[in-house]
Short mmCIF file of C-alpha atoms in Angstrom, two decimals:
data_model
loop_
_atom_site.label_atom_id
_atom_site.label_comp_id
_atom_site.label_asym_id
_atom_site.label_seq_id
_atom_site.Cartn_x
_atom_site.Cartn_y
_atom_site.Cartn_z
CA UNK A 36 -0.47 22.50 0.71
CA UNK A 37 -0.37 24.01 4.34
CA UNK A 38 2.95 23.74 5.88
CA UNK A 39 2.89 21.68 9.01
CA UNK A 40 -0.38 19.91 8.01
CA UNK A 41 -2.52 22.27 10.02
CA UNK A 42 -6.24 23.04 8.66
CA UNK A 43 -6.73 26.11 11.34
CA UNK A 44 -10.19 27.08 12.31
CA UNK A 45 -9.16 30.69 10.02
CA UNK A 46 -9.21 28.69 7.26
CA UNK A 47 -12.55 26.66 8.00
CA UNK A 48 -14.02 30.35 8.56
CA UNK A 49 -13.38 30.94 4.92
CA UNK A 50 -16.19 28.85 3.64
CA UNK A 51 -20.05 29.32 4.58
CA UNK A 52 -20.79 26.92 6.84
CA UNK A 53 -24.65 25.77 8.23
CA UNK A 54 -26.01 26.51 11.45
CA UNK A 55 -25.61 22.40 13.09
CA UNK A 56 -27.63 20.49 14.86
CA UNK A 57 -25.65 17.86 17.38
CA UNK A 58 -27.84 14.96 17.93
CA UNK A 59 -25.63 11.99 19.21
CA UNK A 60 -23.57 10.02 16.32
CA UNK A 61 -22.44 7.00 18.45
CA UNK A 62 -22.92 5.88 22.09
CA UNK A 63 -19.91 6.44 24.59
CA UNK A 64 -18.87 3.59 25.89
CA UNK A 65 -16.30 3.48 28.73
CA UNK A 66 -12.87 1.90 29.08
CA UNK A 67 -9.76 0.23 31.40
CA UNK A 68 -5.88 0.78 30.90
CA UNK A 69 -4.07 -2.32 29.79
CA UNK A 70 -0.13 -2.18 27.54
CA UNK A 71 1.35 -5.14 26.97
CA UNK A 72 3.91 -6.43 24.70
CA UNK A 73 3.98 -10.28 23.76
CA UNK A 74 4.96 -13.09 21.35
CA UNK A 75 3.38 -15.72 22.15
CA UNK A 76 0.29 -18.04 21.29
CA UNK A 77 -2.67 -16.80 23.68
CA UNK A 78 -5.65 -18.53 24.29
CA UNK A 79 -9.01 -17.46 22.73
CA UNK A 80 -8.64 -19.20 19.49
CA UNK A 81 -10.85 -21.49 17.07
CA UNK A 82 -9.78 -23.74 14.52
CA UNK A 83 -11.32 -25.75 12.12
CA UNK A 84 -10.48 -27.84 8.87
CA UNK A 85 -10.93 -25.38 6.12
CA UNK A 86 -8.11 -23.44 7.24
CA UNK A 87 -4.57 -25.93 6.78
CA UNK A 88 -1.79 -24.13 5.53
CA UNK A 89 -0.44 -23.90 2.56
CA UNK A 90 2.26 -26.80 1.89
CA UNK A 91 5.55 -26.54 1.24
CA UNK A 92 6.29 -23.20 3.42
CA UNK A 93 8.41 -22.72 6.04
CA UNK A 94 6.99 -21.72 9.04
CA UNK A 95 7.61 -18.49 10.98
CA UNK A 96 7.25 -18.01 15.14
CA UNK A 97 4.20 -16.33 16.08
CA UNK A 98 4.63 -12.99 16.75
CA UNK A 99 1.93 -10.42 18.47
CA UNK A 100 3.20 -6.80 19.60
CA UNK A 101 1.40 -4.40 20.91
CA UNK A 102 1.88 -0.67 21.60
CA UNK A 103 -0.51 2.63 22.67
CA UNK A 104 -0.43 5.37 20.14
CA UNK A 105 -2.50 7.77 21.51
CA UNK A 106 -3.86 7.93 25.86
CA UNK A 107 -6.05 9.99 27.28
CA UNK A 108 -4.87 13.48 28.46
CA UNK A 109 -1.55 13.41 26.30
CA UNK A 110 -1.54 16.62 24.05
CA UNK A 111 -3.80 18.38 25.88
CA UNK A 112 -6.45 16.20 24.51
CA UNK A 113 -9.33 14.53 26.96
CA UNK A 114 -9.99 11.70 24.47
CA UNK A 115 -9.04 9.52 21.63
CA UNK A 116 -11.12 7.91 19.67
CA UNK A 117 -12.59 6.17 15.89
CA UNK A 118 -8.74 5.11 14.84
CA UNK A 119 -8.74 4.46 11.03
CA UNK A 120 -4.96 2.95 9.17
CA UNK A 121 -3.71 3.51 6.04
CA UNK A 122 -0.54 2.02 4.06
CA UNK A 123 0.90 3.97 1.51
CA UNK A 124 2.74 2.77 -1.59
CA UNK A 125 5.44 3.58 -0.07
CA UNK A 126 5.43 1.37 3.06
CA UNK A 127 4.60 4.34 5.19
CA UNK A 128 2.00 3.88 8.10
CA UNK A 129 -0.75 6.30 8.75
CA UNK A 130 -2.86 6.62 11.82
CA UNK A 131 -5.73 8.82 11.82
CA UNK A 132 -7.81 9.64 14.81
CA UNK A 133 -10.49 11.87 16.48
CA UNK A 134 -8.55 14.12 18.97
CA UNK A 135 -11.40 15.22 21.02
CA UNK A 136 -11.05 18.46 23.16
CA UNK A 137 -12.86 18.52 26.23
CA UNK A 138 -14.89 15.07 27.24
CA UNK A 139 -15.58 11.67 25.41
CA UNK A 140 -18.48 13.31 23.55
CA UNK A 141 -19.07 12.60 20.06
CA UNK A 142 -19.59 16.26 19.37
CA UNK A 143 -18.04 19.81 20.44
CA UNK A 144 -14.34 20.34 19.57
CA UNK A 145 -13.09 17.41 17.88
CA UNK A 146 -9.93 17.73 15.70
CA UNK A 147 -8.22 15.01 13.10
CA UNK A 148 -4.81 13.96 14.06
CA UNK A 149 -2.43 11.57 12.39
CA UNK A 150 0.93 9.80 13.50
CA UNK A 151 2.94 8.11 10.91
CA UNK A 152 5.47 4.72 10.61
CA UNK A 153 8.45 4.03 8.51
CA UNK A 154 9.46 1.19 10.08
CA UNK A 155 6.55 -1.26 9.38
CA UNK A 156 4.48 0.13 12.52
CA UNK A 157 7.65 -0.55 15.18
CA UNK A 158 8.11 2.91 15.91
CA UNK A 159 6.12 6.42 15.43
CA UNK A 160 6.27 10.40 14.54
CA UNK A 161 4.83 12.52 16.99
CA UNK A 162 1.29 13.65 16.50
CA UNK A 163 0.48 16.06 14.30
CA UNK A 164 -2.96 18.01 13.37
CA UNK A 165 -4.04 17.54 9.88
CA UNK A 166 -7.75 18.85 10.61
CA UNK A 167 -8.84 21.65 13.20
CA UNK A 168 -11.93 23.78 12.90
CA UNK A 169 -12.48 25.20 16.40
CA UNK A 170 -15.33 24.27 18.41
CA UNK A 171 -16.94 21.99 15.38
CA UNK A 172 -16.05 18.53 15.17
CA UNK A 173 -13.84 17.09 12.49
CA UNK A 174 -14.40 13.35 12.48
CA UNK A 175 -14.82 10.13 10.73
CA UNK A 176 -11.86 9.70 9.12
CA UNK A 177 -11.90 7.20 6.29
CA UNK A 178 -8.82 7.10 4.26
CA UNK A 179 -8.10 5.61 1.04
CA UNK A 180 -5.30 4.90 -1.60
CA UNK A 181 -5.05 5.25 -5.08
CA UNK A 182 -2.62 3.01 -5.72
CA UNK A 183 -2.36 4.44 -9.47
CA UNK A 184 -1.48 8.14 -8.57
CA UNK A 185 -0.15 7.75 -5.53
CA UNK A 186 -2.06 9.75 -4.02
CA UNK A 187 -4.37 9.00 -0.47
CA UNK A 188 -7.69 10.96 -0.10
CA UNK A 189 -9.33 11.34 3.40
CA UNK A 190 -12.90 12.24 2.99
CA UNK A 191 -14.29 13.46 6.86
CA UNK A 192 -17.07 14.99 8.13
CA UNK A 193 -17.65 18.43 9.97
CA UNK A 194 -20.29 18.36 12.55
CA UNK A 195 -21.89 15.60 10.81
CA UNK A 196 -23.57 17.87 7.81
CA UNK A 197 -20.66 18.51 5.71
CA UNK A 198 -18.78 15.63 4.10
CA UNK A 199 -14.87 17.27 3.09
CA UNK A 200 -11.86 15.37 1.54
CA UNK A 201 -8.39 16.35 1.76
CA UNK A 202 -5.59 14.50 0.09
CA UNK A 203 -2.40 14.13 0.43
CA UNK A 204 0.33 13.17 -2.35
CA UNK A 205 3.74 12.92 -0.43
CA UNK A 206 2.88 10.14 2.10
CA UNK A 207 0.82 12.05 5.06
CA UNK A 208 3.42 14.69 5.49
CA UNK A 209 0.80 17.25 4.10
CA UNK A 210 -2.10 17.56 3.13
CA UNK A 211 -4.30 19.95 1.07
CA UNK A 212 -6.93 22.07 2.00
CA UNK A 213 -10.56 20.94 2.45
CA UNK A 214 -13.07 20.59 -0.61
CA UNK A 215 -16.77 20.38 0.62
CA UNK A 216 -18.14 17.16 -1.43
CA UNK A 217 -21.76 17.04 0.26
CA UNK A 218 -24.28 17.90 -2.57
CA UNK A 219 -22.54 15.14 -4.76
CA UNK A 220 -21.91 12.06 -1.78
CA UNK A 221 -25.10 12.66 0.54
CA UNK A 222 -28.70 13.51 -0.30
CA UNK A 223 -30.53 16.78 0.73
CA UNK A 224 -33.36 14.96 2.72
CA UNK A 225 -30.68 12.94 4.36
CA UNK A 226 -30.12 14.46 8.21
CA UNK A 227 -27.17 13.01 9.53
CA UNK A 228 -24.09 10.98 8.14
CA UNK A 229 -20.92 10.10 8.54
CA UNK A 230 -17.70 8.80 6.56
CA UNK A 231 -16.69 4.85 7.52
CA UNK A 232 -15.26 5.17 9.47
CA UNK A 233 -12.71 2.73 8.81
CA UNK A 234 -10.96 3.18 4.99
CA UNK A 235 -12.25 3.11 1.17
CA UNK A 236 -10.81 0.79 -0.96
CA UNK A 237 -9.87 0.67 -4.84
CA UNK A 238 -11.55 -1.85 -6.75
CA UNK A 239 -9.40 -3.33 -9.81
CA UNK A 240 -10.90 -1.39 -12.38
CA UNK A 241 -9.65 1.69 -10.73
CA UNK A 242 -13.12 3.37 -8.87
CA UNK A 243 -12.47 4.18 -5.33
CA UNK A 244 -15.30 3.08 -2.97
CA UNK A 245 -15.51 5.08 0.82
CA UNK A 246 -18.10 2.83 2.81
CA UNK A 247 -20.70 5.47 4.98
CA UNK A 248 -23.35 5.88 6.76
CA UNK A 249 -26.23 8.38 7.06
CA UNK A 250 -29.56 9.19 8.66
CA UNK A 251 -32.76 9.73 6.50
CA UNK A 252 -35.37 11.00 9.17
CA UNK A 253 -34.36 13.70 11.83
CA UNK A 254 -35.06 11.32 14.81
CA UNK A 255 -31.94 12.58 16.45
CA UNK A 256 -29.93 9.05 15.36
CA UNK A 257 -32.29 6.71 15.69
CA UNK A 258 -33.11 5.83 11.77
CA UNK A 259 -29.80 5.16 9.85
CA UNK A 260 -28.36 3.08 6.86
CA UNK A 261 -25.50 2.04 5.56
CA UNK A 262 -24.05 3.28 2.43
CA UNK A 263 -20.85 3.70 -0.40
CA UNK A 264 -20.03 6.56 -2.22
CA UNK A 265 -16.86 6.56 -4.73
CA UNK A 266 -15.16 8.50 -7.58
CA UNK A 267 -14.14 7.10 -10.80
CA UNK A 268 -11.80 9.74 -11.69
CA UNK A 269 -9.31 9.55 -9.11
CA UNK A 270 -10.84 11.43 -6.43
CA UNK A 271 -11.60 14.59 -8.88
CA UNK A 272 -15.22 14.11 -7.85
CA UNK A 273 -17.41 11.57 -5.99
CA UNK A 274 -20.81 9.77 -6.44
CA UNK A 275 -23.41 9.11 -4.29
CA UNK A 276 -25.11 5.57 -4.43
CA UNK A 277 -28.25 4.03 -3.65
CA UNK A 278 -27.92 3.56 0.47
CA UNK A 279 -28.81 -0.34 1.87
CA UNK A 280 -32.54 -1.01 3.50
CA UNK A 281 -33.56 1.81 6.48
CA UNK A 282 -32.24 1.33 10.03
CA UNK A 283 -30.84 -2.45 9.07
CA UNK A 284 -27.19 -1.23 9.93
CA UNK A 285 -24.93 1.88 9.93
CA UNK A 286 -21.30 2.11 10.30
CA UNK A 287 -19.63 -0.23 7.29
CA UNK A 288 -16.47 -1.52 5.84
CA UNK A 289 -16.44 -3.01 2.03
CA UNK A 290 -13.79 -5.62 0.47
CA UNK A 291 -13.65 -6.66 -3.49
CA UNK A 292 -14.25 -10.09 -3.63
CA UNK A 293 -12.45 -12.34 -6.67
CA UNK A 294 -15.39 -12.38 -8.58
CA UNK A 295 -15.84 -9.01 -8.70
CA UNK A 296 -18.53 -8.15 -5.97
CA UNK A 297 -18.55 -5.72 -3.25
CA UNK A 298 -19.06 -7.46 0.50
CA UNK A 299 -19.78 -4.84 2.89
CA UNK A 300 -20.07 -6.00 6.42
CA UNK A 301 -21.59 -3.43 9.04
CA UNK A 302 -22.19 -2.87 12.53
CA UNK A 303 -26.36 -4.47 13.06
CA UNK A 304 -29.20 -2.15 14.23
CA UNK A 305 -32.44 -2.80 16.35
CA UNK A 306 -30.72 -5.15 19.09
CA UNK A 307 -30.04 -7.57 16.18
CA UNK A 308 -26.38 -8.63 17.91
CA UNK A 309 -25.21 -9.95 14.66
CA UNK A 310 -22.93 -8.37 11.75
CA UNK A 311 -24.84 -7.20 8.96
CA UNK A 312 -23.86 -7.81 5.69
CA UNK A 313 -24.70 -7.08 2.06
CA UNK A 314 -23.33 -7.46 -1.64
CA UNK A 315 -23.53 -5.53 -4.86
CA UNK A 316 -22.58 -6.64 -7.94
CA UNK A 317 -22.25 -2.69 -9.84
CA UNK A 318 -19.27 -1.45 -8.29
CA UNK A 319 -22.10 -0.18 -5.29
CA UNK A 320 -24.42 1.72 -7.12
CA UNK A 321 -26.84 -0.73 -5.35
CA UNK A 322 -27.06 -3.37 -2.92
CA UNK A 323 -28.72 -6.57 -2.10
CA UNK A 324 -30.89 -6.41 1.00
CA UNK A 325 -29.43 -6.62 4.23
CA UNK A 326 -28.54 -10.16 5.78
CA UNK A 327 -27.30 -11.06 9.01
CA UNK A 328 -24.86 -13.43 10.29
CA UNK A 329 -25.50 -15.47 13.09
CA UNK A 330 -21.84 -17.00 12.89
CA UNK A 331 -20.71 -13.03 13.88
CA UNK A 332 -22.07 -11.73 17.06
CA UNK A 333 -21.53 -8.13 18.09
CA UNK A 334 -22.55 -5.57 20.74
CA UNK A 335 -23.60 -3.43 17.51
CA UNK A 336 -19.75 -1.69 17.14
CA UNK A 337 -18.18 -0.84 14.12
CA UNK A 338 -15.39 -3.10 12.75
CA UNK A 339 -12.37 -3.84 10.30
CA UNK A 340 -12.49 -5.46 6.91
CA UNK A 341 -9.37 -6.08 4.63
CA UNK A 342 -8.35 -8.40 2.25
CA UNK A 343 -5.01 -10.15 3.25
CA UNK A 344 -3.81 -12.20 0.64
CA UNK A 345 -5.12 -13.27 -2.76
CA UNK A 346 -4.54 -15.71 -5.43
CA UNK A 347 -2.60 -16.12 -7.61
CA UNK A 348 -0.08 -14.33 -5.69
CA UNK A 349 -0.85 -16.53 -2.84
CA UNK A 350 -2.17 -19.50 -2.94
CA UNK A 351 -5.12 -18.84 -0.69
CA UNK A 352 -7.89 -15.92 -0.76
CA UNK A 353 -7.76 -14.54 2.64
CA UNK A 354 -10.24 -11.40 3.87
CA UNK A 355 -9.55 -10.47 8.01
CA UNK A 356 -12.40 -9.07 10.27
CA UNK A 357 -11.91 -7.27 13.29
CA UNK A 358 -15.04 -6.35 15.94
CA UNK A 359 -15.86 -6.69 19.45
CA UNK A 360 -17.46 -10.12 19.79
CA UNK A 361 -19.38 -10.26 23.83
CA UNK A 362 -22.69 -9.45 22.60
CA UNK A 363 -23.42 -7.85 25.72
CA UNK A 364 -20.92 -5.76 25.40
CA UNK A 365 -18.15 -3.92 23.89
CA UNK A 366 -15.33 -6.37 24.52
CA UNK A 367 -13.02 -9.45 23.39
CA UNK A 368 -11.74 -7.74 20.19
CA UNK A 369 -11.44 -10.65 17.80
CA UNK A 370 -9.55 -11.16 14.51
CA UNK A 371 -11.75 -13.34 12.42
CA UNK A 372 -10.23 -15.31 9.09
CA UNK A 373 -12.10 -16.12 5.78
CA UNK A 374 -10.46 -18.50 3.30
CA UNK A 375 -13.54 -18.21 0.87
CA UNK A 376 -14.38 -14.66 0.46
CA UNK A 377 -16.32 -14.38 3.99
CA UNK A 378 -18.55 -17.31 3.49
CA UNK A 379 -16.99 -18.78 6.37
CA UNK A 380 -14.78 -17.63 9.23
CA UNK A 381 -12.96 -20.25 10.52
CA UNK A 382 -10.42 -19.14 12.31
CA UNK A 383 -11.35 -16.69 15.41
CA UNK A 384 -9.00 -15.71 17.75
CA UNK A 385 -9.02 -12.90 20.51
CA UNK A 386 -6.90 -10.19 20.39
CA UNK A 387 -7.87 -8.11 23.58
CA UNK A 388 -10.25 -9.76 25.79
CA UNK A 389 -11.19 -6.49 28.20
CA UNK A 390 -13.17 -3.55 26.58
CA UNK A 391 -12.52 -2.79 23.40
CA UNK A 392 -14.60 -1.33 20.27
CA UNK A 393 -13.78 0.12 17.11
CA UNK A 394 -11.07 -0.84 15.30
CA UNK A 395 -9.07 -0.92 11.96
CA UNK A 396 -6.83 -3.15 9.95
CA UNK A 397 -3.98 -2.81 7.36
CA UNK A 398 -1.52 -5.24 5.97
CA UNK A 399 2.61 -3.91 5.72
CA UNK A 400 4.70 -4.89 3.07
CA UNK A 401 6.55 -7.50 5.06
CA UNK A 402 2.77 -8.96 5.19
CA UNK A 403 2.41 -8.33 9.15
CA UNK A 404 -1.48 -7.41 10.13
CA UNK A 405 -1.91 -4.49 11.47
CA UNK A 406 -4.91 -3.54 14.21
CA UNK A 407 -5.69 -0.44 16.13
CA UNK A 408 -8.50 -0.31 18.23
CA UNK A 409 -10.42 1.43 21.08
CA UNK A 410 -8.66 -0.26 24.42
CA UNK A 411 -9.81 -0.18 28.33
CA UNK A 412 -12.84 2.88 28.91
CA UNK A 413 -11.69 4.72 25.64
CA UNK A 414 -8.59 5.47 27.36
CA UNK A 415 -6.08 4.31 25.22
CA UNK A 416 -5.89 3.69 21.13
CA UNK A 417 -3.60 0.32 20.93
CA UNK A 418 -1.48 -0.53 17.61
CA UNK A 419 -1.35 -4.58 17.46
CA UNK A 420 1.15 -5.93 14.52
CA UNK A 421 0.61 -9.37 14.06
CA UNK A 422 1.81 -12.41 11.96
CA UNK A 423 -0.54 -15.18 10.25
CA UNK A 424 1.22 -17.65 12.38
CA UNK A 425 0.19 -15.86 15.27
CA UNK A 426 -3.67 -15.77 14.15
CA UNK A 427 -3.67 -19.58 13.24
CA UNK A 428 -1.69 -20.58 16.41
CA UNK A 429 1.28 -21.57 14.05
CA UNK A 430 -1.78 -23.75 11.25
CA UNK A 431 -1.05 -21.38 8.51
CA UNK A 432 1.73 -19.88 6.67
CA UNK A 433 1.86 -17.48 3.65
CA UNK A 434 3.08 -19.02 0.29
CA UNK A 435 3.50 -16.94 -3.38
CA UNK A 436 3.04 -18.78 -6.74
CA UNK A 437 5.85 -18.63 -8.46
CA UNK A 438 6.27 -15.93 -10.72
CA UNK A 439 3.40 -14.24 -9.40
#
């Protein structure tokens, strides 16, 4: 473990790394600055049938608070940017981000940073470092727990030719050293690629699943897929598998459905403007070809994914979405609602109607919904903590079976 949670460009020196090429990973889009903290029903929302509550539950006020967690300029740091959330067994809230140096670029000195909540996302720790290599960029943070050990893995990339992990097993205070897991979760012709970003998930029979992306040609970003990799061993090694159809989509998120199937949903490619989406029915050793969903538009952004609630603890199956939905545009952040394993998404309501892009969701113990996104010119990374009733405009209300 390294006291403090600092990975120190000494220590990065220690391994052999490549010589790096730095063709561009992601546009930069800009931003405007925007706080505000409400409780109330908003407008921006759509309703339909499919989603009454469940009966017999007593209904709770909307609620809808927002906060910044990281600005521009604050640490020393020119930008913020690809958030990714995390809840530990414990209850404990991680935010991970990109702290980048010098300018908005997606490359050049980009360090991993992490702030932390005890309090169900209310209030924060200060930042703290958990990944610095110098003038290389740590990025793409994709987090995810294994709810059997305890402990939470965060696979990254450096410069976008290395894939490392690190893991952590006393709730993000620190965090091991980096192991280099490239030769086993990319490909040697691939060029390019990229964790999530987002977070992995844990199917039920244990495997841990990290949704990615990569490039297969070196035409400097312009050729990419989407793709999973995933360790059944609890993160003692990881598997590549068979990446989706070329330059369909790229940056991914997966959910377990309650049959058993993987859904991944992913931000589109070739001006499509709609989400992409895909199953797999082995765990994601191989997937079905891409689809796209007219129901979803997008300015081609990455998004959120989670499942919310599912039966029979609840008495509903409920998976959340979060993207930017102008598409002409990186704006009007929306929280989307499926009640039948993303067939359908009938509730949509806007969180942030200005510019916004990527984003991330988590669900707390007290069963709040958690979003951080990309707010106002890339200026500000927002924490929203939200309630069902809020989403539904007061429609819906969580219910357990008993004795579930």
């Amino acid at each position: 473990m390294f006291d403090g949670c600092l990975l120190t460009s000494e220590f990065f020196r220690m391994s052999v790394f490549p010589p790096c090429v730095c063709p561009p990973r992601r546009p930069t889009f800009i931003m405007a600055i925007w706080l505000v903290t409400i409780a109330i029903t908003v407008p921006g929302i759509t309703l339909t049938a499919a989603m009454a509550g469940e009966t017999g539950q007593a209904s709770s006020s909307p609620i809808l608070n927002q906060q910044t967690l990281f600005r521009s300029g604050n640490d020393s740091y020119h930008t913020y940017r690809i958030p990714a959330l995390l809840v530990t067994q414990k209850g404990t809230i991680l935010a991970f981000i990109e702290a980048r140096k010098n300018s908005r670029s997606d490359h050049g000195d980009i360090d991993l940073m992490l702030r932390r909540s005890f309090d169900g996302g209310r209030s924060w720790s200060p930042s703290q470092i958990i990944a610095d290599d110098g003038e290389h960029t740590m990025g793409n943070p994709c987090p995810v727990l294994d709810r059997i050990t305890g402990t939470i893995w965060l696979p990254f990339c450096r410069d976008n030719q290395q894939m490392l992990v690190i893991k952590s097993e006393d709730d993000g205070q620190t965090w091991s050293g980096p192991l280099d897991i490239t030769s086993t979760t990319t490909r040697p012709e691939w060029f390019w690629f990229g964790a999530g970003p987002g977070h992995g998930i844990q199917m039920e029979n244990g495997r841990l699943v990290i949704p990615a992306w990569g490039d297969g040609v070196k035409k400097l970003g312009k050729v990419q897929f989407s793709y999973t990799f995933y360790s059944d061993n609890h993160g003692s090694t990881w598997q590549v598998n068979t990446p989706l159809d070329l330059d369909t989509s790229d940056e991914c998120e997966v959910v377990q459905l309650v049959d058993g199937r993987l859904y991944m949903n992913a931000r589109s490619r070739q001006q499509k403007h709609q989400r992409a989406y895909s199953f797999s029915t082995n765990g994601g050793r191989s997937w079905s070809p891409v689809q796209f969903d007219e129901r979803l538009p997008e300015p081609s952004c990455q998004g959120g994914l989670i499942r919310f609630t599912k039966q029979p603890q609840f008495q509903r199956n409920r998976i959340l979405l979060s993207t930017p939905a102008n598409p002409s545009g990186r704006e009007r952040l929306t929280i989307r609602l499926s009640y039948d394993e993303c067939q359908n998404w009938p509730v949509s309501k806007i969180l942030y109607a200005a510019s916004s892009a990527y984003s991330d969701l988590a669900i707390t113990t007290d069963h709040h919904i958690l979003t951080v996104y990309e707010a106002d010119n890339s200026s500000r990374i927002v924490l929203a903590r939200f309630n069902l009733e809020w989403l539904t405009n007061g429609q819906d209300h969580l219910r357990s079976n008993p004795g579930s």
